[in-house]
XYZ file of C-alpha atoms in Angstrom:
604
model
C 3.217 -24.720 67.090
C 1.500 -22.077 64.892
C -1.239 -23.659 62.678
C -2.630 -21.291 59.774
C -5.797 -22.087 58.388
C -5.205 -26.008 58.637
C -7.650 -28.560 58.567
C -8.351 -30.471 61.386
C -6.758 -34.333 61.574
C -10.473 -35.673 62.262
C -11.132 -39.131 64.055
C -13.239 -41.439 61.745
C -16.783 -41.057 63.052
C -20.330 -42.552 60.716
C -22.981 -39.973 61.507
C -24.977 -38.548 59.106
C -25.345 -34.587 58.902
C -27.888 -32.272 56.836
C -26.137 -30.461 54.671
C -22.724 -30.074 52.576
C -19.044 -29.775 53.806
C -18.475 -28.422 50.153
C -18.218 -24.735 49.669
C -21.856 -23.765 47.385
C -22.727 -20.961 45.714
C -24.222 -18.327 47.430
C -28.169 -17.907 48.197
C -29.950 -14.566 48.672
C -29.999 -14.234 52.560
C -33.776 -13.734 51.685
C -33.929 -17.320 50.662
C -32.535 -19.144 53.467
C -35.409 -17.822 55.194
C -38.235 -19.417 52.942
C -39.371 -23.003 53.504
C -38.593 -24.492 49.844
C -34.830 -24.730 49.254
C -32.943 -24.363 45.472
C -31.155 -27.523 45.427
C -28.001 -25.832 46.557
C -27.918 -27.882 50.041
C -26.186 -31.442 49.179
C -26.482 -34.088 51.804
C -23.028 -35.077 53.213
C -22.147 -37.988 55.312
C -19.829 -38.847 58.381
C -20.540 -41.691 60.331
C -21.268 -43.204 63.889
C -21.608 -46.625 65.707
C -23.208 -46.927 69.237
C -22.443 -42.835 69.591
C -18.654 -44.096 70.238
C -15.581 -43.252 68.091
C -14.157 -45.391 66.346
C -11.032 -46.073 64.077
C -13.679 -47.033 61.425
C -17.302 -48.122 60.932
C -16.268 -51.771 60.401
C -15.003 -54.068 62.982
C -11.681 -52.549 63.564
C -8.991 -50.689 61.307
C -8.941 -47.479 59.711
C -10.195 -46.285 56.213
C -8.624 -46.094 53.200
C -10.181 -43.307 51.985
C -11.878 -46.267 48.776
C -14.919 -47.552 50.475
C -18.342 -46.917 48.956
C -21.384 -46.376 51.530
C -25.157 -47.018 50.287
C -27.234 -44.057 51.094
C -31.229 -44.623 49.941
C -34.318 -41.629 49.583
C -37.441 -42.847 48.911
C -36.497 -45.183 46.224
C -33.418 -43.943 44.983
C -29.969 -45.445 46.137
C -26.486 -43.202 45.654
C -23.255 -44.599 46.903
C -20.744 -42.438 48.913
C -17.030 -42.720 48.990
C -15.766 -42.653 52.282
C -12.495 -40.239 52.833
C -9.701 -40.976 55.426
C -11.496 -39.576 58.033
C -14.813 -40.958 57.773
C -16.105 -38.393 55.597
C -18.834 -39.549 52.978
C -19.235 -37.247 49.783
C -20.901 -38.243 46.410
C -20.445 -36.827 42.370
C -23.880 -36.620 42.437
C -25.303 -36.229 46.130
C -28.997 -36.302 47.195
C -30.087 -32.603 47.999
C -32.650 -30.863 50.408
C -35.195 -29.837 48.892
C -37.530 -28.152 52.024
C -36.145 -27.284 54.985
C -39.426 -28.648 56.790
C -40.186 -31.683 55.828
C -38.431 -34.316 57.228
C -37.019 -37.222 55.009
C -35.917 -41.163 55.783
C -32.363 -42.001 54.829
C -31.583 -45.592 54.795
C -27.807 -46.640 54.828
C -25.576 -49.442 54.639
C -22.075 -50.964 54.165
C -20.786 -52.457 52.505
C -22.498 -52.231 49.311
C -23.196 -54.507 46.032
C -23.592 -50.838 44.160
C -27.062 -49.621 43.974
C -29.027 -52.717 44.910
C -31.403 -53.094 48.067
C -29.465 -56.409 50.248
C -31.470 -59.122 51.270
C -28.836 -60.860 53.010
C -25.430 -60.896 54.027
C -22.450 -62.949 53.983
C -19.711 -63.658 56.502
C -15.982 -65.030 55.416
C -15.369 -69.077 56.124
C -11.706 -67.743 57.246
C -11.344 -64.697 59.433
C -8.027 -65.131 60.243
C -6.776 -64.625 56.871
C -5.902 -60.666 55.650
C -9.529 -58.270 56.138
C -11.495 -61.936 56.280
C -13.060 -60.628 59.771
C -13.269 -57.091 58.306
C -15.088 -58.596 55.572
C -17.693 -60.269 57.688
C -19.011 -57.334 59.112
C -22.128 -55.296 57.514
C -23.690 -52.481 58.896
C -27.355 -50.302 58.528
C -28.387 -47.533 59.937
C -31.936 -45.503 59.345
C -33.620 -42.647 60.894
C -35.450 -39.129 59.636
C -34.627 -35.135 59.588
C -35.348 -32.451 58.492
C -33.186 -29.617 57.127
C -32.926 -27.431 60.662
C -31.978 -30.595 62.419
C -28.685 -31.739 63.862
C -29.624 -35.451 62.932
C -27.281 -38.359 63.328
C -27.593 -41.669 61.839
C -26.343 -44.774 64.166
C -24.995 -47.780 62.221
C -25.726 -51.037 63.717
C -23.840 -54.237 63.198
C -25.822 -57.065 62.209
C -24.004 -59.971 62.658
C -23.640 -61.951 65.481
C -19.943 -61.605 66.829
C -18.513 -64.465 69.125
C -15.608 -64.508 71.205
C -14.365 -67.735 72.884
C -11.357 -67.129 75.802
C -9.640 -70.403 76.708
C -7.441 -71.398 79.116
C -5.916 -74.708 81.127
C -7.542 -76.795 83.418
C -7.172 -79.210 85.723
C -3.834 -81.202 85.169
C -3.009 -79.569 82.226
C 0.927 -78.948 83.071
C 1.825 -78.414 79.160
C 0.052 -74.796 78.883
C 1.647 -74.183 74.914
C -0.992 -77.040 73.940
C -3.364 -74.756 74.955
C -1.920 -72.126 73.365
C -1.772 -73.890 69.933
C -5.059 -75.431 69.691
C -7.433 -75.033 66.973
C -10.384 -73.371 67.537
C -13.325 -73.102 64.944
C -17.021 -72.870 64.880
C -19.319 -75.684 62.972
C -22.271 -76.024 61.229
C -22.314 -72.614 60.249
C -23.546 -70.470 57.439
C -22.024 -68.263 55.235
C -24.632 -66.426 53.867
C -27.548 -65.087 56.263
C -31.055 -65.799 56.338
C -33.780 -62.822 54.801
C -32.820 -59.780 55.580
C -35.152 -56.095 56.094
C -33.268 -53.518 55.080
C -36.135 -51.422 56.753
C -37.208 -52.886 59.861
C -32.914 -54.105 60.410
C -33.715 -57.334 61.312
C -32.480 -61.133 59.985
C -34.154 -64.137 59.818
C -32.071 -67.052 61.787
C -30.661 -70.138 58.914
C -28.906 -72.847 59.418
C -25.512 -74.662 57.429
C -22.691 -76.658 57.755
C -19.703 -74.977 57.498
C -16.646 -74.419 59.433
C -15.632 -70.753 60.520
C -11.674 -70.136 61.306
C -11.913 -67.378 63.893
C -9.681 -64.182 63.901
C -7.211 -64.453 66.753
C -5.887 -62.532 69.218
C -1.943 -62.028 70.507
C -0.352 -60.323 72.921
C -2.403 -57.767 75.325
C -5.353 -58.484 72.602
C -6.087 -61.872 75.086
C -8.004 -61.231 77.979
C -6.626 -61.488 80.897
C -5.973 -65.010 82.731
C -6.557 -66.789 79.451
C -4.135 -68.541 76.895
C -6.271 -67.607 73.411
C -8.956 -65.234 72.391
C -10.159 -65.629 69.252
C -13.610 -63.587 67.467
C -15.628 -64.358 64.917
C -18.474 -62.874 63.235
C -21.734 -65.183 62.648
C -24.689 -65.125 60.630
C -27.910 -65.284 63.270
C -28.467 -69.036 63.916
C -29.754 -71.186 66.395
C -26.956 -74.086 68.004
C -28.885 -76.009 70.385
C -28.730 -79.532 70.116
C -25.811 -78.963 67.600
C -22.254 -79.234 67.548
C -21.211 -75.563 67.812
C -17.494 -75.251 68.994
C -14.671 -77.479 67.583
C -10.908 -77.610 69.183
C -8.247 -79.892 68.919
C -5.965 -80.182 70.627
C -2.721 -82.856 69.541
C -4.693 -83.864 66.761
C -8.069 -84.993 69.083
C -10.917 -82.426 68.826
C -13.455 -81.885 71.669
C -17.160 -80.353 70.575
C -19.308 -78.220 72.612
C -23.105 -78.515 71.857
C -25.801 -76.304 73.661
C -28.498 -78.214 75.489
C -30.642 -74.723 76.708
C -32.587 -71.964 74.218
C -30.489 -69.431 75.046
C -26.771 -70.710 75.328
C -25.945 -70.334 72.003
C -29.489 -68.243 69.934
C -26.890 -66.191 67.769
C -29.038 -63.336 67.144
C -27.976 -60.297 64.872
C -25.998 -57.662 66.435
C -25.550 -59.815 69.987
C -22.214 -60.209 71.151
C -21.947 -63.512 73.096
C -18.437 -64.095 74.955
C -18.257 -67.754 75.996
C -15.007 -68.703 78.456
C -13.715 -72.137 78.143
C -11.190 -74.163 80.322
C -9.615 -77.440 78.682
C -8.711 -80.515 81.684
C -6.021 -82.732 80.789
C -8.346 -85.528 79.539
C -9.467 -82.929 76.867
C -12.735 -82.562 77.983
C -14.119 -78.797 77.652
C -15.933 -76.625 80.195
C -18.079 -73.881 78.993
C -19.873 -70.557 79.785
C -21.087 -67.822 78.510
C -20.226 -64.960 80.472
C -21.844 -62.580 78.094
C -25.027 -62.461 76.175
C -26.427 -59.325 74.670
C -27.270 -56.540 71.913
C -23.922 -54.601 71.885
C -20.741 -55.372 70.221
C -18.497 -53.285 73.095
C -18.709 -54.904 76.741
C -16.868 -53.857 79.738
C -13.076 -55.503 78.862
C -13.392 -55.280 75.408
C -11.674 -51.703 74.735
C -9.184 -53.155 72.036
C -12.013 -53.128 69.179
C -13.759 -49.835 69.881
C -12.097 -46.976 72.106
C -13.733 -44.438 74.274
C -11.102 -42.079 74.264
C -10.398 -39.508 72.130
C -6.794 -38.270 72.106
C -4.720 -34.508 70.581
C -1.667 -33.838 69.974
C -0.365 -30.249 70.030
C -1.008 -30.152 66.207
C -4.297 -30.943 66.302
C -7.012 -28.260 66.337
C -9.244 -29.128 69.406
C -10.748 -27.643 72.119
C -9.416 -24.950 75.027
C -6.763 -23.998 71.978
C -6.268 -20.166 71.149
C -7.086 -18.344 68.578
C -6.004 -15.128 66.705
C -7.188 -13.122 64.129
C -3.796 -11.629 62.111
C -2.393 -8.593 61.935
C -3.890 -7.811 58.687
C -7.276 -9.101 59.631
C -7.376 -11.554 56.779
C -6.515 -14.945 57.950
C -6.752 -16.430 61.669
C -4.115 -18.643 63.493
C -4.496 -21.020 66.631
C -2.058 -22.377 68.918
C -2.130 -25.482 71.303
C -4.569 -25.127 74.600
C -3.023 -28.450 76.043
C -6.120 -30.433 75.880
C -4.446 -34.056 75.156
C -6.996 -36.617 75.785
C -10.620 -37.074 76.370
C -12.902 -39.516 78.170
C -15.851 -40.145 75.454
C -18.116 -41.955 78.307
C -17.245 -39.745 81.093
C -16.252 -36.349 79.867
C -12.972 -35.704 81.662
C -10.542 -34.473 80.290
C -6.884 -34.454 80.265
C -4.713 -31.156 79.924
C -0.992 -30.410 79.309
C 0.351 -26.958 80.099
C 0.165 -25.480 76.763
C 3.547 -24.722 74.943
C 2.516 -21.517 74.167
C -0.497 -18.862 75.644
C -2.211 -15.816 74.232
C 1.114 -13.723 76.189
C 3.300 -15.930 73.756
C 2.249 -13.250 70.992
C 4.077 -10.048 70.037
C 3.650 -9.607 66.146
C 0.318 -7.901 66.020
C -1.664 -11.115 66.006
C -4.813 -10.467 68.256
C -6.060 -12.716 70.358
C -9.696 -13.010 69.963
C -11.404 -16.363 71.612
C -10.852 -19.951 72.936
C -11.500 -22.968 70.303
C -14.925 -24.687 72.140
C -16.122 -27.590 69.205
C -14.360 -29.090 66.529
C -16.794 -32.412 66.611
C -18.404 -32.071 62.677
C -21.172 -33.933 64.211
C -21.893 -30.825 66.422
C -21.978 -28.152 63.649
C -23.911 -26.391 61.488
C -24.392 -27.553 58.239
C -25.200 -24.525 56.560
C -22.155 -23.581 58.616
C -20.082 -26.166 56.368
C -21.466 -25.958 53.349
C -19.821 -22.217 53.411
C -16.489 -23.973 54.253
C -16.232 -23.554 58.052
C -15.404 -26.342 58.815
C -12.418 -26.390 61.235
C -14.875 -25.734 63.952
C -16.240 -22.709 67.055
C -14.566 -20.327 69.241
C -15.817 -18.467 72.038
C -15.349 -14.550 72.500
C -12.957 -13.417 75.165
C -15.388 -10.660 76.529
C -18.827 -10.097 76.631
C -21.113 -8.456 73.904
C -23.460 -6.381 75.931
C -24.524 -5.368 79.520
C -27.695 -7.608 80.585
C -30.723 -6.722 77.849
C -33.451 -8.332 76.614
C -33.715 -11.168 74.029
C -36.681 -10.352 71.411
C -40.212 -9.479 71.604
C -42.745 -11.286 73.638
C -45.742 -13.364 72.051
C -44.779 -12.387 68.459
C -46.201 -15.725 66.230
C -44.585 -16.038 62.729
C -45.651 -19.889 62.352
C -47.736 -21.698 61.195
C -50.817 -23.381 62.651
C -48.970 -26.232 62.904
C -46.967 -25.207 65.039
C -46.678 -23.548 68.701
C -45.503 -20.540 68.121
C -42.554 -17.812 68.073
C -40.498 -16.855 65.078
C -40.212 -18.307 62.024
C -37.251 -20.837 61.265
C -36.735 -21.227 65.192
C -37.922 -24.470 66.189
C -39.385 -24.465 69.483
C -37.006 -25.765 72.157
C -38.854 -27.551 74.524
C -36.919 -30.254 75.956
C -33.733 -31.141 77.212
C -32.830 -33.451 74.507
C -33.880 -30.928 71.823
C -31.673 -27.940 73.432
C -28.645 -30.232 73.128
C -29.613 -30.934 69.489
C -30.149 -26.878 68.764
C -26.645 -25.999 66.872
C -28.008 -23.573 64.001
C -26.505 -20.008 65.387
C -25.832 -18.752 62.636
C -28.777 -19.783 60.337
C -31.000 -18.266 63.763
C -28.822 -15.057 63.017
C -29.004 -14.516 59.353
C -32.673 -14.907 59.987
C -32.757 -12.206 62.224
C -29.694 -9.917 60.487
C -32.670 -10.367 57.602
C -35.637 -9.372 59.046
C -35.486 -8.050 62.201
C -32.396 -5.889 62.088
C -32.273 -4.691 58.131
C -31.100 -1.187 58.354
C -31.216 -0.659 62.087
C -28.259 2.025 63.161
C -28.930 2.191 66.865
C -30.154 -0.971 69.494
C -33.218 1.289 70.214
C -34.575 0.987 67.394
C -35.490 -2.961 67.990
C -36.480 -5.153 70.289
C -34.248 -7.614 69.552
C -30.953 -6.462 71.552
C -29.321 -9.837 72.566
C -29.057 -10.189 68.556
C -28.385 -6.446 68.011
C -25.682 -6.914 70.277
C -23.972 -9.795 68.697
C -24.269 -8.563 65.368
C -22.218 -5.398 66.006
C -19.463 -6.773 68.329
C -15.926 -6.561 66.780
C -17.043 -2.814 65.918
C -16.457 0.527 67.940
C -14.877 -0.078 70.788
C -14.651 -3.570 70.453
C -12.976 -3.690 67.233
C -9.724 -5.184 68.906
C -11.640 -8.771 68.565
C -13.604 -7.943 64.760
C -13.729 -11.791 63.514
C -10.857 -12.192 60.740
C -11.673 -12.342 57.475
C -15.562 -11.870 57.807
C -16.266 -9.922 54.167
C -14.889 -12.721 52.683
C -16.588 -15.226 54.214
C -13.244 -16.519 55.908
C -15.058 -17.096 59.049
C -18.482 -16.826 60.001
C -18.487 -13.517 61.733
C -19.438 -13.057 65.565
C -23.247 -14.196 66.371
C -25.634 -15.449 69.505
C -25.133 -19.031 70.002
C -27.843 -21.386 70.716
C -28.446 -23.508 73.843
C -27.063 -26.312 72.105
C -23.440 -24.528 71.445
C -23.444 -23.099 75.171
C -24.132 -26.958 75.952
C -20.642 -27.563 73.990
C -19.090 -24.293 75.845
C -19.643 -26.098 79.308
C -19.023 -29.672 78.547
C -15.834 -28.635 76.541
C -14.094 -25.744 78.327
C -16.108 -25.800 81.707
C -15.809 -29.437 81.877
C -19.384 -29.680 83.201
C -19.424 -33.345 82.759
C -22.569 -33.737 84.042
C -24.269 -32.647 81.412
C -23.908 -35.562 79.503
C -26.464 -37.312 81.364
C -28.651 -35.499 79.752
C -28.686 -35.373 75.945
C -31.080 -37.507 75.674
C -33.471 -36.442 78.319
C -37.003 -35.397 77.773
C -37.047 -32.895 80.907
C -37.506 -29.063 80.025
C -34.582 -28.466 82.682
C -30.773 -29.034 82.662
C -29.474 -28.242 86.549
C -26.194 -29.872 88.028
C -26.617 -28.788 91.563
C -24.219 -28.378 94.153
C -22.780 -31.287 95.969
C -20.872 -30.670 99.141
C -18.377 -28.617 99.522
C -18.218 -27.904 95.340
C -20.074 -25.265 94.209
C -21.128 -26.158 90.489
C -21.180 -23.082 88.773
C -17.703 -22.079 90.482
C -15.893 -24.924 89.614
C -17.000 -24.404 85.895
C -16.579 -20.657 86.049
C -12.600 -21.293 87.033
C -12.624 -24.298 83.718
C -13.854 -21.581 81.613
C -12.147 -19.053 82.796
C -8.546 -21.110 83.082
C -9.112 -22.389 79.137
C -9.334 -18.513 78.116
C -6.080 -17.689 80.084
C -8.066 -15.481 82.670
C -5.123 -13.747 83.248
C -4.348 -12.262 79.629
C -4.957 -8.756 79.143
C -8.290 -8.240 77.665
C -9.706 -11.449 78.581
C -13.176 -10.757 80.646
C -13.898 -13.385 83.074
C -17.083 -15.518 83.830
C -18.267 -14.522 87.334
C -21.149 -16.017 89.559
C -24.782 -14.603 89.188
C -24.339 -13.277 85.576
C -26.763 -15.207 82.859
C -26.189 -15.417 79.343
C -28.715 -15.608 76.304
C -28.874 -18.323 73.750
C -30.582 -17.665 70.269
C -32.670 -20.694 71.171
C -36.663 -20.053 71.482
C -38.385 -21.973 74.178
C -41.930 -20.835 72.743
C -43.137 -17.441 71.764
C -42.660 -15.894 74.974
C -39.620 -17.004 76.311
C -35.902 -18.270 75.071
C -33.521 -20.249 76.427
C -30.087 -18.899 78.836
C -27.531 -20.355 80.528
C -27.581 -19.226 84.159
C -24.598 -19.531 86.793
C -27.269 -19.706 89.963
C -25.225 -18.028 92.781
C -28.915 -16.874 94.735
C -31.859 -18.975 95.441
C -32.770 -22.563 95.793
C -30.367 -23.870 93.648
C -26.976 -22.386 95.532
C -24.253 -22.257 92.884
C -25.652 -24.749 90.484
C -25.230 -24.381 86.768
C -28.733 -24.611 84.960
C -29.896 -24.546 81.543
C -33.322 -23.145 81.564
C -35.426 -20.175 80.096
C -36.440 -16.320 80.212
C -39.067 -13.978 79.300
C -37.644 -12.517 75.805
C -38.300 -9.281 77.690
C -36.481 -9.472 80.745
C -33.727 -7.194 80.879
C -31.043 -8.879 83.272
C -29.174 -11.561 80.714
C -26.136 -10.970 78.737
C -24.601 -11.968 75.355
C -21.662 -13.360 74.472
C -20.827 -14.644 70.910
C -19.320 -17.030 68.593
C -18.214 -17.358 65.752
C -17.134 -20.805 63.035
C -13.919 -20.682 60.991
């Protein structure tokens, strides 16, 4: 199926971003380079829990599209209403003012409208319609700046328990099982003092009885007639009843005797397995005890897999610029599911490739990112928000990047161009999505009236600037004059990161988003070369084949727009010679050397 100019069916993430997915009016390009902003930025919201999707932020279920999200600033508190797909917008947002300093957002849900919690409260029945929905609350804090890809994790703060139970020893009527009531005593409703800042929750005490939500069908684990949840205020149960069932009318109690069989602390998950003899008498566990909501066997409340249909807009589809040049047009790659912890993927033989095409349409790149958390905000704020593609060929022979030692910045800082932060680590390349803000900067002041690439230095960005022109007009970005899409540019380390993981299913990389090395390399292992078994990915998700379609091949290196320091940016390189024996590395150049090549990308 044809899709034209349709928004992407997002999953419901909670993740903060910098900027607005609303179009704005337009700033001088001189202004996006100065440090104080114009209050045309608004802050938008999409969220995140544990860096997993999820079908919402709460405990399970799916948005409404109603719910109102606290957001705080410094003292000021603005709620958000969430959209269907996990999208938070305001009437009145908070804006960036500086693109600099960094500020502290404080978040929560749900909210009591504008006022600070200092506790929360947890429904006596869960079993009843949203009661275990309504038990949950979640905050999340954390700081950014404007140039920043930030994300905000929520955090549950409850305590959730689950209780499995199942027949023991002469137990030959298994339905009693089945039907017994299980509850939790001596419980509170209402938790003890809360810090909104520091997340944590004072332990209380009460005496109330919880109804757990529970489980049927392939919701019980496995070898067990009942799972039920619950979600607890932080308490301490030693030395106190703490489970109640009954079974025909007699009720059995368990009460901790150690510290730590039952210290409900906030945001613990604690999974206690319980087998019922026929005398009634109770044996318990607890099989697990710690600070995440999502253990192994526990996949029905939060999913690691992501999965497409051939409607979706996704990853490895293709896309076409019209043949007027004013609107662009994908079609379906295949990609149908993906692994969120390991990064495999799953891939259908798409209904239709780029040969499919006969009307004029041109086909012009390979979709690479359509996560919102992984684009540019100034990117969305200009309405592209569908996501990135990757250009079929390549922009330029090998050339150099910039200048060498040129210092913009200020003492503060370690040097190289202005409105580049300095790439350093690992963690930071991965976190480096601002193309095209890095190539308005330079379109600004480094390229402003420049006819021919020898009159600058900088041809990597000279390159990018000009393809779709001359004799590579055949792939000109649709609709670029009116801001339809983004227009080709040099992507940063961060978007070749998403290139790799995404279409050259270099799943090794995600060990190392949040490493502090200055180094990505996945090495050879074997008798599989790295950088040739993600050279064929890449080169299979463009349809290698295709006319016009220039292949990745081993030994060539590609510039990023991303600035190690003032001497040297970052590249991907697809090591076929050396030490390293066809590994795939993410590491730096001299801006000067001459032997790297560009290709670009562009956001619709």
């Amino acid at each position: 199926m044809i899709i034209e100019n349709r928004k992407l069916r997002l999953f419901a993430w909670l993740f903060v971003v910098a900027t607005g997915n609303v179009l704005m009016s337009c700033t001088s390009d001189e202004e996006r380079g100065n440090s104080v902003l114009d209050g045309t930025y608004p802050m938008t919201f999409v969220g995140q829990v544990f860096d997993r999707p999820l079908t919402r932020t709460t405990s399970e279920g799916s948005w409404d599209g109603t719910e109102k999200v606290a957001i705080q600033i410094g003292e000021e508190v603005k709620l958000y209403t969430a959209d269907k797909n996990g999208g938070l917008t305001a009437d009145e947002p908070f804006y960036w003012e500086n693109k600099t300093e960094a500020v502290d957002v404080l978040a929560w849900y749900p909210c009591n409208e504008t006022e600070v919690p200092v506790s929360f409260s947890v429904q006596q029945d869960q079993n009843l319609e949203n009661g275990y929905q309504h038990s949950d609350f979640m905050r999340a804090r954390n700081h950014f700046s404007f140039s920043d890809q930030p994300t905000l994790d929520f955090y549950h703060l409850p305590a959730k328990v689950q209780l499995n139970l199942k027949a023991g020893e002469g137990v030959e009527n298994e339905e009693t099982i089945k039907d017994a009531s299980i509850s939790f005593v001596n419980m509170s409703l209402t938790s003890g003092e809360l810090d909104m800042i520091s997340g944590t929750v004072a332990q209380t005490s009460g005496n109330t009885e919880i109804v757990p939500l529970k489980f049927s069908g392939d919701k019980i684990t496995e070898g067990y007639l009942q799972t039920v949840q619950a979600l607890l205020v932080p308490q301490q149960m030693k030395g106190i009843p703490f489970i109640k069932i009954v079974i025909n009318n007699v009720p059995a109690y368990y009460i901790p005797e150690e510290e730590e069989d039952a210290n409900l602390q906030s945001g613990y998950l604690y999974v206690y397995n319980v087998t019922v003899n026929n005398k009634g008498e109770v044996e318990v566990s607890l099989a697990v005890s710690g600070p995440e909501w999502t253990p192994n066997g526990d996949e029905h409340l939060v999913t690691s897999r992501t999965c497409y249909t051939a409607d979706d807009i996704k990853p490895g589809d293709f896309f076409y610029r019209s043949a007027d040049g004013n609107s662009w047009l994908v079609s379906d790659g295949g990609l149908r599911e993906v692994d969120n912890t390991t990064g495999e993927k799953v891939w259908e033989t798409p209904s239709q490739t780029p040969a499919d095409f006969k009307d004029g349409r041109a086909y012009i790149g390979v979709v690479f990112q359509t996560d919102p958390r992984r684009m540019s905000e100034l990117e969305k704020s200009k309405g592209w928000t569908h996501g990135y593609v990757m250009a079929l060929t390549n922009a330029s022979a090998a050339c150099t990047w910039g200048t060498v030692g040129e210092d913009e910045k200020t003492e503060s800082q370690t040097g190289g161009i202005n409105y580049f932060p300095n790439v350093t680590r690992n963690n930071t390349m991965y976190q480096d999505v601002d193309g095209y803000g890095k190539k308005m900067y330079i379109a600004d002041n480094k390229l402003a009236g420049v006819t021919d690439v020898k009159e600058t230095s900088y041809a990597a960005f000279y390159y990018s600037e000009y393809y779709g022109t001359g004799d590579s007009q055949i792939y000109a970005a649709p609709g670029k004059e009116s801001n339809l899409t983004s227009g080709w540019y040099l992507p940063t380390i961060g978007q070749w990161w998403d290139i790799l993981e995404n279409l050259g299913e270099a799943v090794g990389l995600l060990g190392y988003r949040e490493n502090t090395g200055s180094t990505v390399t996945l090495r050879s292992t074997g008798d599989i070369k790295m950088s040739t078994a993600i050279i064929k990915k890449l080169n299979e998700r463009m349809g290698e084949n295709n006319q016009g379609v220039a292949p990745f091949v081993e030994g060539v290196h590609y510039w990023s727009s991303s600035e190690k320091d003032k001497d040297n940016a970052r590249r991907v390189l697809f090591d076929a010679a050396g030490t390293n024996n066809y590994s795939l590395r993410l590491s730096d150049n001299r801006k000067s050397n001459p032997s790297t090549v560009v290709r670009c990308i562009l956001a619709f």
